[in-house]
Amino acid sequence: MKSQIIIPARLHSTRLPEKLLLSETGKPLIQHTYESAQAASLPGGICVAADDERVAEVVRGFGGQVVMTDPKAASGTDRVAEVAAQMEEVEIIVNVQGDEPEISGESIDQVVQLLAENPTEVMSTLATPIRDRAQLEDPACVKVVLDDSGRALYFSRSVVPHAREWNDQLLEAEPASYLQHLGIYAYRREFLLELTALPRSGPEQLESLEQLRVLSSGHSILVGVTREPSIGIDTPEDYRAFVRKMASG
């Protein structure tokens, strides 16, 4: 099945202004993400969906493909859909966040493979086990609960499922009692174009989690479990840690 990676790239961010252009490692952050995504073997190509000419110039500067999108787009998903609408020959669209410089090619291939192997499903994503209680209780760490078929039952910033009686061994269980949702998605192109037209659901607005719109509308999301969490860059501390990691080789 023909697939394409689209990286939504919004210049302005609240907690770390213009983070995609930060280049203390010698490369802008968006280039790290782009090059990491190139390690995937299944997608046929990569492009950046940019909202600002400064981002586009940087992407062109390192030889990447870029498409300008509406700067007023409501979300990264809308930006990805705007580009996907022009790709009639593509069946699966992979949304890789621009601030995920350590995304693995294996993770990208995994979400594509999930849809390729399940032709009736419209969307897939990934999760990884949570083994630390502070992480579990952090609202910035989005949790997902799965059914027995590996489909998402619910996503939340709260601790779900809630243990009536806590035991630290819950963090060591196999299979994992708690899963962190990773911000990578694959969609069938037709569904992605429909998704952006759906109204925001009540749970989505309460949790500020866009994926809940999919569940609220009666669709399912396949979730693959991986042991390789991708760490996004959201704060200055995140970026400093990434710079140190790159410097240490």
PDB file of C-alpha atoms in Angstrom:
ATOM      1  CA  MET A   1       0.000   0.000   0.000  1.00  0.00           C
ATOM      2  CA  LYS A   2       1.374   3.416  -0.909  1.00  0.00           C
ATOM      3  CA  SER A   3       2.070   5.513   2.171  1.00  0.00           C
ATOM      4  CA  GLN A   4       3.481   8.969   2.834  1.00  0.00           C
ATOM      5  CA  ILE A   5       4.913  10.687   5.914  1.00  0.00           C
ATOM      6  CA  ILE A   6       3.699  14.236   6.507  1.00  0.00           C
ATOM      7  CA  ILE A   7       5.327  16.281   9.289  1.00  0.00           C
ATOM      8  CA  PRO A   8       3.130  19.175  10.467  1.00  0.00           C
ATOM      9  CA  ALA A   9       5.414  22.092  11.329  1.00  0.00           C
ATOM     10  CA  ARG A  10       3.917  25.015  13.211  1.00  0.00           C
ATOM     11  CA  LEU A  11       6.446  27.758  13.862  1.00  0.00           C
ATOM     12  CA  HIS A  12       4.976  29.283  17.003  1.00  0.00           C
ATOM     13  CA  SER A  13       4.717  27.143  20.136  1.00  0.00           C
ATOM     14  CA  THR A  14       3.706  28.183  23.631  1.00  0.00           C
ATOM     15  CA  ARG A  15       6.219  26.534  25.940  1.00  0.00           C
ATOM     16  CA  LEU A  16       9.258  26.670  23.650  1.00  0.00           C
ATOM     17  CA  PRO A  17       8.993  29.478  21.051  1.00  0.00           C
ATOM     18  CA  GLU A  18      10.044  28.601  17.487  1.00  0.00           C
ATOM     19  CA  LYS A  19      11.426  25.295  18.735  1.00  0.00           C
ATOM     20  CA  LEU A  20      11.545  23.687  15.284  1.00  0.00           C
ATOM     21  CA  LEU A  21      14.251  26.166  14.276  1.00  0.00           C
ATOM     22  CA  LEU A  22      16.464  25.646  17.353  1.00  0.00           C
ATOM     23  CA  SER A  23      19.870  24.487  16.156  1.00  0.00           C
ATOM     24  CA  GLU A  24      22.281  24.189  19.085  1.00  0.00           C
ATOM     25  CA  THR A  25      23.188  20.696  17.861  1.00  0.00           C
ATOM     26  CA  GLY A  26      24.336  22.092  14.514  1.00  0.00           C
ATOM     27  CA  LYS A  27      21.040  21.157  12.852  1.00  0.00           C
ATOM     28  CA  PRO A  28      17.563  22.643  13.280  1.00  0.00           C
ATOM     29  CA  LEU A  29      15.183  20.450  15.277  1.00  0.00           C
ATOM     30  CA  ILE A  30      12.925  19.899  12.273  1.00  0.00           C
ATOM     31  CA  GLN A  31      15.899  18.455  10.359  1.00  0.00           C
ATOM     32  CA  HIS A  32      16.567  15.925  13.112  1.00  0.00           C
ATOM     33  CA  THR A  33      12.948  14.776  12.902  1.00  0.00           C
ATOM     34  CA  TYR A  34      13.006  14.626   9.106  1.00  0.00           C
ATOM     35  CA  GLU A  35      16.207  12.583   9.028  1.00  0.00           C
ATOM     36  CA  SER A  36      14.948  10.194  11.709  1.00  0.00           C
ATOM     37  CA  ALA A  37      11.762   9.641   9.679  1.00  0.00           C
ATOM     38  CA  GLN A  38      13.869   8.770   6.640  1.00  0.00           C
ATOM     39  CA  ALA A  39      14.904   5.571   8.441  1.00  0.00           C
ATOM     40  CA  ALA A  40      11.413   4.122   7.858  1.00  0.00           C
ATOM     41  CA  SER A  41      11.324   1.616   5.005  1.00  0.00           C
ATOM     42  CA  LEU A  42       7.600   1.392   4.144  1.00  0.00           C
ATOM     43  CA  PRO A  43       6.540   4.985   3.326  1.00  0.00           C
ATOM     44  CA  GLY A  44       7.284   6.200  -0.167  1.00  0.00           C
ATOM     45  CA  GLY A  45       8.191   9.737   0.802  1.00  0.00           C
ATOM     46  CA  ILE A  46       8.316  12.528   3.388  1.00  0.00           C
ATOM     47  CA  CYS A  47       7.195  16.118   3.295  1.00  0.00           C
ATOM     48  CA  VAL A  48       6.814  18.916   5.821  1.00  0.00           C
ATOM     49  CA  ALA A  49       3.505  20.778   6.082  1.00  0.00           C
ATOM     50  CA  ALA A  50       4.708  24.252   7.080  1.00  0.00           C
ATOM     51  CA  ASP A  51       2.754  27.279   8.270  1.00  0.00           C
ATOM     52  CA  ASP A  52       5.551  29.842   7.945  1.00  0.00           C
ATOM     53  CA  GLU A  53       8.074  30.638   5.231  1.00  0.00           C
ATOM     54  CA  ARG A  54      10.925  30.575   7.775  1.00  0.00           C
ATOM     55  CA  VAL A  55      10.267  26.887   8.414  1.00  0.00           C
ATOM     56  CA  ALA A  56       9.963  26.229   4.685  1.00  0.00           C
ATOM     57  CA  GLU A  57      13.309  27.908   3.991  1.00  0.00           C
ATOM     58  CA  VAL A  58      15.036  25.766   6.602  1.00  0.00           C
ATOM     59  CA  VAL A  59      13.528  22.564   5.177  1.00  0.00           C
ATOM     60  CA  ARG A  60      14.545  23.479   1.632  1.00  0.00           C
ATOM     61  CA  GLY A  61      17.985  24.327   2.976  1.00  0.00           C
ATOM     62  CA  PHE A  62      18.675  20.750   4.053  1.00  0.00           C
ATOM     63  CA  GLY A  63      17.084  19.289   0.910  1.00  0.00           C
ATOM     64  CA  GLY A  64      13.717  18.347   2.365  1.00  0.00           C
ATOM     65  CA  GLN A  65      10.323  18.481   0.676  1.00  0.00           C
ATOM     66  CA  VAL A  66       7.919  21.116   2.008  1.00  0.00           C
ATOM     67  CA  VAL A  67       4.365  22.282   1.279  1.00  0.00           C
ATOM     68  CA  MET A  68       2.965  25.570   2.585  1.00  0.00           C
ATOM     69  CA  THR A  69      -0.344  25.264   4.466  1.00  0.00           C
ATOM     70  CA  ASP A  70      -2.922  27.645   5.882  1.00  0.00           C
ATOM     71  CA  PRO A  71      -1.347  29.457   8.861  1.00  0.00           C
ATOM     72  CA  LYS A  72      -4.816  29.553  10.442  1.00  0.00           C
ATOM     73  CA  ALA A  73      -5.213  25.755  10.435  1.00  0.00           C
ATOM     74  CA  ALA A  74      -6.782  24.657  13.730  1.00  0.00           C
ATOM     75  CA  SER A  75      -4.388  21.765  14.405  1.00  0.00           C
ATOM     76  CA  GLY A  76      -1.545  19.687  13.079  1.00  0.00           C
ATOM     77  CA  THR A  77      -4.069  17.140  11.857  1.00  0.00           C
ATOM     78  CA  ASP A  78      -5.788  19.806   9.756  1.00  0.00           C
ATOM     79  CA  ARG A  79      -2.397  20.791   8.346  1.00  0.00           C
ATOM     80  CA  VAL A  80      -1.617  17.156   7.458  1.00  0.00           C
ATOM     81  CA  ALA A  81      -5.055  16.727   5.864  1.00  0.00           C
ATOM     82  CA  GLU A  82      -4.550  19.849   3.759  1.00  0.00           C
ATOM     83  CA  VAL A  83      -1.473  18.272   2.189  1.00  0.00           C
ATOM     84  CA  ALA A  84      -3.005  14.783   1.998  1.00  0.00           C
ATOM     85  CA  ALA A  85      -5.917  16.188  -0.028  1.00  0.00           C
ATOM     86  CA  GLN A  86      -3.432  16.768  -2.856  1.00  0.00           C
ATOM     87  CA  MET A  87      -2.122  13.164  -2.758  1.00  0.00           C
ATOM     88  CA  GLU A  88      -4.862  11.153  -4.426  1.00  0.00           C
ATOM     89  CA  GLU A  89      -2.527   8.241  -5.179  1.00  0.00           C
ATOM     90  CA  VAL A  90      -1.554   7.706  -1.514  1.00  0.00           C
ATOM     91  CA  GLU A  91      -3.562   5.248   0.618  1.00  0.00           C
ATOM     92  CA  ILE A  92      -1.982   5.697   4.072  1.00  0.00           C
ATOM     93  CA  ILE A  93      -0.851   8.980   5.599  1.00  0.00           C
ATOM     94  CA  VAL A  94       1.563   8.957   8.566  1.00  0.00           C
ATOM     95  CA  ASN A  95       1.509  11.989  10.866  1.00  0.00           C
ATOM     96  CA  VAL A  96       4.913  12.426  12.531  1.00  0.00           C
ATOM     97  CA  GLN A  97       5.167  15.366  14.922  1.00  0.00           C
ATOM     98  CA  GLY A  98       7.845  17.912  14.014  1.00  0.00           C
ATOM     99  CA  ASP A  99       9.211  17.961  17.567  1.00  0.00           C
ATOM    100  CA  GLU A 100       9.956  14.215  17.669  1.00  0.00           C
ATOM    101  CA  PRO A 101      13.653  14.174  16.660  1.00  0.00           C
ATOM    102  CA  GLU A 102      14.216  10.672  18.011  1.00  0.00           C
ATOM    103  CA  ILE A 103      11.293   8.957  16.299  1.00  0.00           C
ATOM    104  CA  SER A 104      12.421   5.566  15.042  1.00  0.00           C
ATOM    105  CA  GLY A 105      11.903   4.222  11.563  1.00  0.00           C
ATOM    106  CA  GLU A 106      10.592   1.022  13.144  1.00  0.00           C
ATOM    107  CA  SER A 107       7.803   2.938  14.884  1.00  0.00           C
ATOM    108  CA  ILE A 108       6.727   4.564  11.631  1.00  0.00           C
ATOM    109  CA  ASP A 109       6.754   1.233   9.827  1.00  0.00           C
ATOM    110  CA  GLN A 110       4.756  -0.325  12.674  1.00  0.00           C
ATOM    111  CA  VAL A 111       1.786   2.060  12.343  1.00  0.00           C
ATOM    112  CA  VAL A 112       1.760   1.580   8.566  1.00  0.00           C
ATOM    113  CA  GLN A 113       1.891  -2.201   8.943  1.00  0.00           C
ATOM    114  CA  LEU A 114      -1.016  -2.159  11.402  1.00  0.00           C
ATOM    115  CA  LEU A 115      -3.286  -0.651   8.752  1.00  0.00           C
ATOM    116  CA  ALA A 116      -1.871  -2.780   5.943  1.00  0.00           C
ATOM    117  CA  GLU A 117      -2.659  -5.941   7.908  1.00  0.00           C
ATOM    118  CA  ASN A 118      -6.118  -4.776   9.016  1.00  0.00           C
ATOM    119  CA  PRO A 119      -7.907  -3.486   5.913  1.00  0.00           C
ATOM    120  CA  THR A 120     -11.140  -2.572   7.724  1.00  0.00           C
ATOM    121  CA  GLU A 121      -9.395  -0.256  10.205  1.00  0.00           C
ATOM    122  CA  VAL A 122      -9.021   3.459   9.507  1.00  0.00           C
ATOM    123  CA  MET A 123      -6.400   4.642  11.990  1.00  0.00           C
ATOM    124  CA  SER A 124      -3.469   3.376  14.040  1.00  0.00           C
ATOM    125  CA  THR A 125      -1.070   4.701  16.665  1.00  0.00           C
ATOM    126  CA  LEU A 126       1.470   3.462  19.235  1.00  0.00           C
ATOM    127  CA  ALA A 127       1.869   3.161  22.998  1.00  0.00           C
ATOM    128  CA  THR A 128       4.675   2.162  25.338  1.00  0.00           C
ATOM    129  CA  PRO A 129       4.656   0.744  28.904  1.00  0.00           C
ATOM    130  CA  ILE A 130       4.801   3.179  31.828  1.00  0.00           C
ATOM    131  CA  ARG A 131       7.172   2.003  34.563  1.00  0.00           C
ATOM    132  CA  ASP A 132       7.505   5.170  36.638  1.00  0.00           C
ATOM    133  CA  ARG A 133       4.801   6.461  39.009  1.00  0.00           C
ATOM    134  CA  ALA A 134       5.691  10.143  38.585  1.00  0.00           C
ATOM    135  CA  GLN A 135       5.322   9.738  34.826  1.00  0.00           C
ATOM    136  CA  LEU A 136       2.043   7.882  35.309  1.00  0.00           C
ATOM    137  CA  GLU A 137       0.606  10.728  37.373  1.00  0.00           C
ATOM    138  CA  ASP A 138       1.845  13.495  35.055  1.00  0.00           C
ATOM    139  CA  PRO A 139      -1.073  14.990  33.043  1.00  0.00           C
ATOM    140  CA  ALA A 140       1.357  15.680  30.195  1.00  0.00           C
ATOM    141  CA  CYS A 141       1.756  11.900  29.845  1.00  0.00           C
ATOM    142  CA  VAL A 142      -1.314  10.735  27.955  1.00  0.00           C
ATOM    143  CA  LYS A 143      -2.506   7.281  28.942  1.00  0.00           C
ATOM    144  CA  VAL A 144      -4.404   4.820  26.746  1.00  0.00           C
ATOM    145  CA  VAL A 145      -6.470   1.769  27.711  1.00  0.00           C
ATOM    146  CA  LEU A 146      -6.822  -1.052  25.173  1.00  0.00           C
ATOM    147  CA  ASP A 147      -9.390  -3.763  24.591  1.00  0.00           C
ATOM    148  CA  ASP A 148      -8.375  -7.393  24.068  1.00  0.00           C
ATOM    149  CA  SER A 149      -8.007  -6.798  20.311  1.00  0.00           C
ATOM    150  CA  GLY A 150      -5.526  -3.948  20.690  1.00  0.00           C
ATOM    151  CA  ARG A 151      -8.018  -1.178  19.984  1.00  0.00           C
ATOM    152  CA  ALA A 152      -8.169   1.964  22.099  1.00  0.00           C
ATOM    153  CA  LEU A 153     -10.973   2.114  24.652  1.00  0.00           C
ATOM    154  CA  TYR A 154     -10.045   5.560  25.954  1.00  0.00           C
ATOM    155  CA  PHE A 155      -7.246   8.120  26.125  1.00  0.00           C
ATOM    156  CA  SER A 156      -6.787  10.307  29.199  1.00  0.00           C
ATOM    157  CA  ARG A 157      -4.453  12.679  31.011  1.00  0.00           C
ATOM    158  CA  SER A 158      -5.641  11.052  34.235  1.00  0.00           C
ATOM    159  CA  VAL A 159      -4.387   7.726  35.594  1.00  0.00           C
ATOM    160  CA  VAL A 160      -6.395   5.086  33.718  1.00  0.00           C
ATOM    161  CA  PRO A 161      -7.222   2.410  34.512  1.00  0.00           C
ATOM    162  CA  HIS A 162      -7.590   3.568  38.121  1.00  0.00           C
ATOM    163  CA  ALA A 163      -6.352   1.016  40.661  1.00  0.00           C
ATOM    164  CA  ARG A 164      -8.809   0.725  43.533  1.00  0.00           C
ATOM    165  CA  GLU A 165      -5.904  -0.425  45.701  1.00  0.00           C
ATOM    166  CA  TRP A 166      -2.457   0.784  44.667  1.00  0.00           C
ATOM    167  CA  ASN A 167       0.530  -1.577  44.600  1.00  0.00           C
ATOM    168  CA  ASP A 168       3.921  -0.608  43.178  1.00  0.00           C
ATOM    169  CA  GLN A 169       4.060  -3.986  41.450  1.00  0.00           C
ATOM    170  CA  LEU A 170       1.423  -2.673  39.055  1.00  0.00           C
ATOM    171  CA  LEU A 171       4.242  -0.767  37.362  1.00  0.00           C
ATOM    172  CA  GLU A 172       6.161  -3.993  36.785  1.00  0.00           C
ATOM    173  CA  ALA A 173       3.316  -6.110  35.395  1.00  0.00           C
ATOM    174  CA  GLU A 174       3.545  -7.953  32.081  1.00  0.00           C
ATOM    175  CA  PRO A 175       1.647  -7.166  29.998  1.00  0.00           C
ATOM    176  CA  ALA A 176       1.905  -3.586  31.234  1.00  0.00           C
ATOM    177  CA  SER A 177      -0.908  -2.256  33.418  1.00  0.00           C
ATOM    178  CA  TYR A 178      -0.353   1.273  32.110  1.00  0.00           C
ATOM    179  CA  LEU A 179       0.479   2.518  28.632  1.00  0.00           C
ATOM    180  CA  GLN A 180       1.661   5.916  27.469  1.00  0.00           C
ATOM    181  CA  HIS A 181       0.247   7.044  24.156  1.00  0.00           C
ATOM    182  CA  LEU A 182       2.880   8.111  21.620  1.00  0.00           C
ATOM    183  CA  GLY A 183       2.020  10.959  19.264  1.00  0.00           C
ATOM    184  CA  ILE A 184       2.370   9.191  15.936  1.00  0.00           C
ATOM    185  CA  TYR A 185      -0.635   8.313  13.765  1.00  0.00           C
ATOM    186  CA  ALA A 186      -1.366   6.538  10.508  1.00  0.00           C
ATOM    187  CA  TYR A 187      -4.672   7.162   8.752  1.00  0.00           C
ATOM    188  CA  ARG A 188      -6.347   5.915   5.643  1.00  0.00           C
ATOM    189  CA  ARG A 189      -6.350   9.034   3.508  1.00  0.00           C
ATOM    190  CA  GLU A 190     -10.126   9.086   2.990  1.00  0.00           C
ATOM    191  CA  PHE A 191     -10.748   8.853   6.721  1.00  0.00           C
ATOM    192  CA  LEU A 192      -8.268  11.625   7.496  1.00  0.00           C
ATOM    193  CA  LEU A 193     -10.152  13.979   5.187  1.00  0.00           C
ATOM    194  CA  GLU A 194     -13.419  13.038   6.914  1.00  0.00           C
ATOM    195  CA  LEU A 195     -11.917  13.414  10.392  1.00  0.00           C
ATOM    196  CA  THR A 196     -11.135  17.099  10.006  1.00  0.00           C
ATOM    197  CA  ALA A 197     -14.807  17.763   9.232  1.00  0.00           C
ATOM    198  CA  LEU A 198     -16.110  16.058  12.400  1.00  0.00           C
ATOM    199  CA  PRO A 199     -17.208  18.295  15.299  1.00  0.00           C
ATOM    200  CA  ARG A 200     -15.106  18.335  18.471  1.00  0.00           C
ATOM    201  CA  SER A 201     -16.581  15.921  21.002  1.00  0.00           C
ATOM    202  CA  GLY A 202     -17.234  16.613  24.670  1.00  0.00           C
ATOM    203  CA  PRO A 203     -14.437  14.323  25.928  1.00  0.00           C
ATOM    204  CA  GLU A 204     -12.020  15.833  23.408  1.00  0.00           C
ATOM    205  CA  GLN A 205     -12.713  19.315  24.704  1.00  0.00           C
ATOM    206  CA  LEU A 206     -12.453  18.257  28.366  1.00  0.00           C
ATOM    207  CA  GLU A 207      -9.175  16.375  27.967  1.00  0.00           C
ATOM    208  CA  SER A 208      -7.805  18.476  25.091  1.00  0.00           C
ATOM    209  CA  LEU A 209      -7.029  15.243  23.223  1.00  0.00           C
ATOM    210  CA  GLU A 210      -7.928  15.234  19.548  1.00  0.00           C
ATOM    211  CA  GLN A 211      -7.896  11.449  19.228  1.00  0.00           C
ATOM    212  CA  LEU A 212     -11.003  11.250  21.422  1.00  0.00           C
ATOM    213  CA  ARG A 213     -12.967  12.738  18.514  1.00  0.00           C
ATOM    214  CA  VAL A 214     -12.315   9.508  16.621  1.00  0.00           C
ATOM    215  CA  LEU A 215     -13.631   7.281  19.422  1.00  0.00           C
ATOM    216  CA  SER A 216     -16.606   9.556  20.102  1.00  0.00           C
ATOM    217  CA  SER A 217     -17.639   9.327  16.437  1.00  0.00           C
ATOM    218  CA  GLY A 218     -17.780   5.521  16.657  1.00  0.00           C
ATOM    219  CA  HIS A 219     -14.514   4.697  14.884  1.00  0.00           C
ATOM    220  CA  SER A 220     -11.714   2.585  16.309  1.00  0.00           C
ATOM    221  CA  ILE A 221      -7.985   3.187  16.668  1.00  0.00           C
ATOM    222  CA  LEU A 222      -5.553   0.270  16.489  1.00  0.00           C
ATOM    223  CA  VAL A 223      -2.709   0.594  18.982  1.00  0.00           C
ATOM    224  CA  GLY A 224       0.631  -1.135  18.630  1.00  0.00           C
ATOM    225  CA  VAL A 225       2.777  -1.534  21.750  1.00  0.00           C
ATOM    226  CA  THR A 226       6.455  -0.705  21.374  1.00  0.00           C
ATOM    227  CA  ARG A 227       9.432  -0.696  23.734  1.00  0.00           C
ATOM    228  CA  GLU A 228      11.012   2.304  22.027  1.00  0.00           C
ATOM    229  CA  PRO A 229       9.288   5.457  23.292  1.00  0.00           C
ATOM    230  CA  SER A 230       9.722   8.549  21.187  1.00  0.00           C
ATOM    231  CA  ILE A 231      10.391  11.629  23.306  1.00  0.00           C
ATOM    232  CA  GLY A 232       8.954  14.918  22.090  1.00  0.00           C
ATOM    233  CA  ILE A 233      10.541  18.322  22.714  1.00  0.00           C
ATOM    234  CA  ASP A 234       8.019  20.475  24.576  1.00  0.00           C
ATOM    235  CA  THR A 235      10.038  22.588  27.017  1.00  0.00           C
ATOM    236  CA  PRO A 236      13.465  24.269  27.250  1.00  0.00           C
ATOM    237  CA  GLU A 237      14.506  21.468  29.618  1.00  0.00           C
ATOM    238  CA  ASP A 238      13.527  18.850  27.004  1.00  0.00           C
ATOM    239  CA  TYR A 239      15.630  20.598  24.389  1.00  0.00           C
ATOM    240  CA  ARG A 240      18.653  20.968  26.666  1.00  0.00           C
ATOM    241  CA  ALA A 241      18.490  17.251  27.442  1.00  0.00           C
ATOM    242  CA  PHE A 242      18.326  16.483  23.711  1.00  0.00           C
ATOM    243  CA  VAL A 243      21.342  18.728  23.009  1.00  0.00           C
ATOM    244  CA  ARG A 244      23.326  16.980  25.758  1.00  0.00           C
ATOM    245  CA  LYS A 245      22.404  13.597  24.335  1.00  0.00           C
ATOM    246  CA  MET A 246      23.528  14.600  20.844  1.00  0.00           C
ATOM    247  CA  ALA A 247      26.789  16.004  22.222  1.00  0.00           C
ATOM    248  CA  SER A 248      27.551  12.780  24.052  1.00  0.00           C
ATOM    249  CA  GLY A 249      27.203  10.865  20.839  1.00  0.00           C
TER     250      GLY A 249
END
